[in-house]
Structure formats: C-alpha cells, structure tokens
Amino acid sequence: EDKVVQSPLSLVVHEGDTVTLNCSYEVTNFRSLLWYKQEKKAPTFLFMLTSSGIEKKSGRLSSILDKKELFSILNITATQTGDSAVYLCAVEKGNYQLIWGAGTKLIIKP
Amino acid sequence: DAGITQSPRHKVTETGTPVTLRCHQTENHRYMYWYRQDPGHGLRLIHYSYGVKDTDKGEVSDGYSVSRSKTEDFLLTLESATSSQTSVYFCAIGPAGTYEQYFGPGTRLTVT
C-alpha cells in the first residue's frame, strides 16, 4: 500500500530557530514529491522535487530529495511567526494523483 | 491565488439528504480533484477528472459521485449524506504536464 509519513507530527520552536521537517514515502511509480504550506485555509504550493540531491530553495526555505533512501526534508532557517502552519508532503504516484502525508504542525513562538 | 471558487463555503445538512458541492475554475486547467481533509488523515482523494466527462475514483470514493460537463466546473455529490462525511472538502486544479495542484478555499460540510 502506498504511504507517505511525515515527522514530527508537531513542533514548537522559538523565532529565529532552524527547523527540519521530514517526509518518508513508499510509493510505487514515484514521479515527484511536493511540499505545501497550509495556514488556516487551503494548501499553497512550495516545492516540487523530482531528482535526488538537487536542493530547491526559496528564501529561507529549502528542500532536498533522497530517492535511494525514500525521503525528503524541508528546512526553514531563521524562523518567523508567519512560518507557523501545517506543512504537507505529497508524492505523485501516476495519473497525476497525489498521496498525502498527515502533515507537520509547526508553531513558532515569538 | 489561482482562479478557483467553491460553493457553498459552509453547509449543514441532515443525514440521508443529497448534497452537491461545486468547484469552478477560470484557469482552463485539464485536471480537477476533490479531496476531503480530516484531522489525523491529511488530504484524501475522493475523485478526480482528467477532462470533460472523464473522471476516475480516488481512495475514498464510496458514497460520492462526480460530474464534469464543462472544463470549468466539477461537481461533487453526496448521494445520501452520513455523519462520517462531515469534513472539509477541497477542490484542486492542475495543468497537464505538471504535478502541481492549486487549491480552492474549501467547503466545510456538517452532516447532523
């Protein structure tokens, strides 16, 4: 059975800290892995990763994929209160269908 | 935000009644999806469409049907609502050739 597992389920840090969120997967016909951010509304797209070892970066956020060990990490440096959200990981399994993890709830304290 | 709207945004209905949720896009994207989101489960795919009148089931399709008669509209019908279908329903769209999906604002459905 295809599955995507995120860890930790929740995380509380102080502003300025660096955090690492994990996503592991077991999906047949892997095509790509995507990261989304969800505040109190709909998820918004962050990154799509298809190749191992190539870091995607956007400001203070970065992500990398390891297709051999079947995981990805999302790093956020110098965290701000606006980074508080649920971070979702999803894997494309073919036919443009995504399998989603349950998410990591990140809380940034001022 | 991508041009996606969902209606209604909130609905309370009684067990056993039919309910239809509407997703409308102005982006002319080929793919449209219906998800439900529940605490502890993340997003689960109900049905998706890969073109007008072309639809397929997702992982939690029992009790739901869909229709897509125009590129811009994707309807989700709960044939006979049950309390287990109380959830937040998201519509998403995606262009062909990419795996990115863009989400609508969601519909909060409560079945009493």
XYZ file of C-alpha atoms in Angstrom:
222
model
C 0.000 0.000 0.000
C 1.309 3.421 -0.940
C 2.035 5.665 2.027
C 3.621 8.963 2.942
C 4.722 9.544 6.540
C 5.689 12.892 7.976
C 7.565 13.566 11.178
C 7.333 15.058 13.646
C 3.554 15.457 13.831
C 4.009 18.743 15.653
C 6.872 21.008 16.570
C 7.173 24.126 18.719
C 10.231 26.359 18.373
C 11.209 29.939 19.061
C 11.551 32.655 16.467
C 14.990 32.549 14.878
C 15.447 28.805 15.264
C 16.095 26.485 12.325
C 13.721 23.552 11.809
C 13.878 20.395 9.729
C 10.712 18.590 8.697
C 10.804 15.033 7.411
C 8.819 13.146 4.802
C 9.356 9.469 4.010
C 7.460 7.545 1.389
C 6.712 4.132 -0.013
C 5.005 4.714 -3.336
C 5.110 2.631 -6.478
C 5.721 4.533 -9.701
C 7.220 7.512 -7.897
C 7.281 10.585 -10.134
C 7.789 13.549 -7.844
C 7.471 14.816 -4.274
C 5.755 18.076 -3.429
C 5.693 20.297 -0.339
C 2.764 22.527 0.577
C 2.106 25.023 3.364
C -1.353 25.207 4.927
C -2.359 28.032 7.196
C -5.995 28.427 8.245
C -7.146 27.890 4.697
C -6.222 25.999 1.542
C -2.759 24.469 0.998
C -0.343 26.545 -1.070
C 2.421 25.071 -3.199
C 6.066 25.383 -2.052
C 8.336 22.970 -3.948
C 8.340 20.072 -6.341
C 11.294 17.654 -6.301
C 11.984 15.016 -8.895
C 15.732 14.392 -8.755
C 17.886 13.216 -5.887
C 20.430 15.535 -4.346
C 19.298 18.749 -6.019
C 18.262 21.353 -3.479
C 15.303 23.573 -4.172
C 15.441 26.928 -2.399
C 13.074 29.815 -1.877
C 14.190 32.458 0.580
C 14.590 30.839 3.991
C 13.007 27.564 2.858
C 14.883 24.763 1.170
C 14.196 21.140 0.381
C 16.046 18.123 -0.885
C 15.082 14.636 -2.019
C 16.856 11.301 -1.488
C 15.351 8.751 -3.871
C 17.606 5.967 -2.646
C 16.517 6.271 0.984
C 12.978 7.400 0.003
C 12.717 10.616 1.960
C 12.751 14.370 1.700
C 13.458 17.144 4.185
C 12.162 20.684 4.349
C 14.406 23.170 6.139
C 13.331 26.557 7.398
C 16.070 28.854 8.699
C 15.654 31.948 10.882
C 12.019 31.075 11.523
C 9.385 33.794 11.894
C 5.919 33.682 13.441
C 4.491 33.796 9.930
C 6.029 30.388 9.280
C 3.528 28.858 11.719
C 1.429 26.459 9.652
C 0.875 22.837 8.791
C 3.432 21.622 6.254
C 2.185 18.893 3.944
C 4.185 16.466 1.860
C 2.695 14.649 -1.133
C 4.009 12.114 -3.636
C 2.783 11.758 -7.202
C 2.012 8.113 -7.956
C 0.999 8.267 -11.572
C -2.042 9.617 -13.424
C -1.434 12.946 -11.684
C -2.717 11.544 -8.373
C -1.053 12.657 -5.154
C -0.697 10.614 -1.956
C -0.562 12.954 1.034
C 1.086 12.767 4.416
C -0.825 13.827 7.526
C 1.297 16.956 7.899
C 3.612 18.535 10.462
C 2.102 21.302 12.570
C 4.775 23.933 13.166
C 4.311 26.595 15.831
C 6.787 29.463 16.072
C 6.786 31.298 19.404
C 7.909 34.933 19.486
C -4.454 32.640 -5.882
C -5.415 30.529 -8.863
C -8.932 31.231 -10.113
C -10.806 28.585 -8.180
C -14.029 29.064 -6.287
C -16.084 26.595 -4.298
C -19.721 26.829 -3.344
C -21.182 26.723 -0.844
C -18.415 27.591 1.605
C -20.351 26.221 4.566
C -23.250 23.812 4.714
C -25.165 21.992 7.400
C -27.396 19.166 6.251
C -29.253 16.228 7.698
C -28.376 12.572 7.416
C -29.885 10.972 4.331
C -30.189 14.103 2.209
C -28.312 14.551 -1.085
C -25.723 17.325 -1.227
C -23.895 18.830 -4.207
C -20.717 20.864 -3.929
C -19.479 22.936 -6.846
C -15.959 23.768 -7.943
C -15.451 26.418 -10.616
C -12.142 27.380 -12.247
C -11.160 30.146 -14.617
C -7.668 28.755 -15.400
C -8.701 26.268 -18.096
C -6.669 23.531 -16.370
C -7.227 19.984 -17.536
C -7.144 18.216 -14.171
C -9.592 18.768 -11.317
C -9.707 16.975 -7.987
C -11.943 16.618 -4.967
C -10.337 15.939 -1.586
C -11.588 15.673 1.944
C -9.463 16.703 4.884
C -9.976 15.275 8.350
C -7.819 15.569 11.477
C -5.151 12.873 11.556
C -5.755 11.805 7.951
C -4.419 14.632 5.892
C -5.886 15.082 2.433
C -7.590 12.097 0.834
C -8.573 11.967 -2.810
C -12.259 11.313 -3.481
C -12.496 11.610 -7.270
C -10.613 13.361 -9.991
C -11.162 14.408 -13.591
C -8.707 14.461 -16.472
C -11.041 16.117 -18.956
C -14.663 16.860 -19.738
C -16.719 13.774 -18.906
C -13.521 11.893 -17.946
C -13.454 11.044 -14.254
C -11.962 8.371 -12.027
C -12.150 7.239 -8.423
C -9.718 8.118 -5.687
C -9.007 6.291 -2.447
C -12.238 7.269 -0.614
C -14.880 7.371 -3.337
C -17.643 5.315 -1.681
C -20.775 7.410 -1.172
C -19.638 10.120 -3.594
C -20.188 10.769 -7.284
C -18.868 13.466 -9.581
C -19.638 15.068 -12.908
C -17.763 17.343 -15.244
C -19.799 18.587 -18.202
C -17.658 21.687 -18.797
C -13.931 22.339 -18.410
C -14.550 24.919 -15.719
C -16.978 23.051 -13.450
C -16.518 19.915 -11.348
C -19.421 18.825 -9.145
C -19.217 16.514 -6.138
C -22.444 14.839 -4.989
C -23.019 13.036 -1.720
C -25.844 10.752 -2.713
C -27.184 10.251 0.824
C -25.153 12.187 3.368
C -23.913 10.415 6.504
C -22.293 11.800 9.635
C -18.979 10.226 8.569
C -18.966 12.630 5.620
C -18.697 15.628 7.914
C -15.433 17.146 6.739
C -13.723 19.977 4.938
C -13.833 19.447 1.174
C -11.193 20.964 -1.075
C -11.238 21.229 -4.816
C -7.900 21.443 -6.619
C -6.870 22.039 -10.206
C -3.721 21.244 -12.126
C -2.438 21.829 -15.636
C -1.411 18.916 -17.824
C 2.316 18.238 -17.839
C 2.954 19.190 -14.209
C 2.140 17.649 -10.848
C 1.437 20.917 -9.075
C -2.088 21.340 -7.774
C -3.764 24.581 -6.757
C -6.472 24.540 -4.164
C -9.802 26.254 -3.737
C -10.841 27.830 -0.416
C -12.658 24.739 0.844
C -16.210 23.861 1.888
C -16.983 22.952 5.477
C -19.788 20.376 5.476
C -21.542 19.239 8.623
C -23.964 16.314 8.485
C -26.212 16.125 11.544
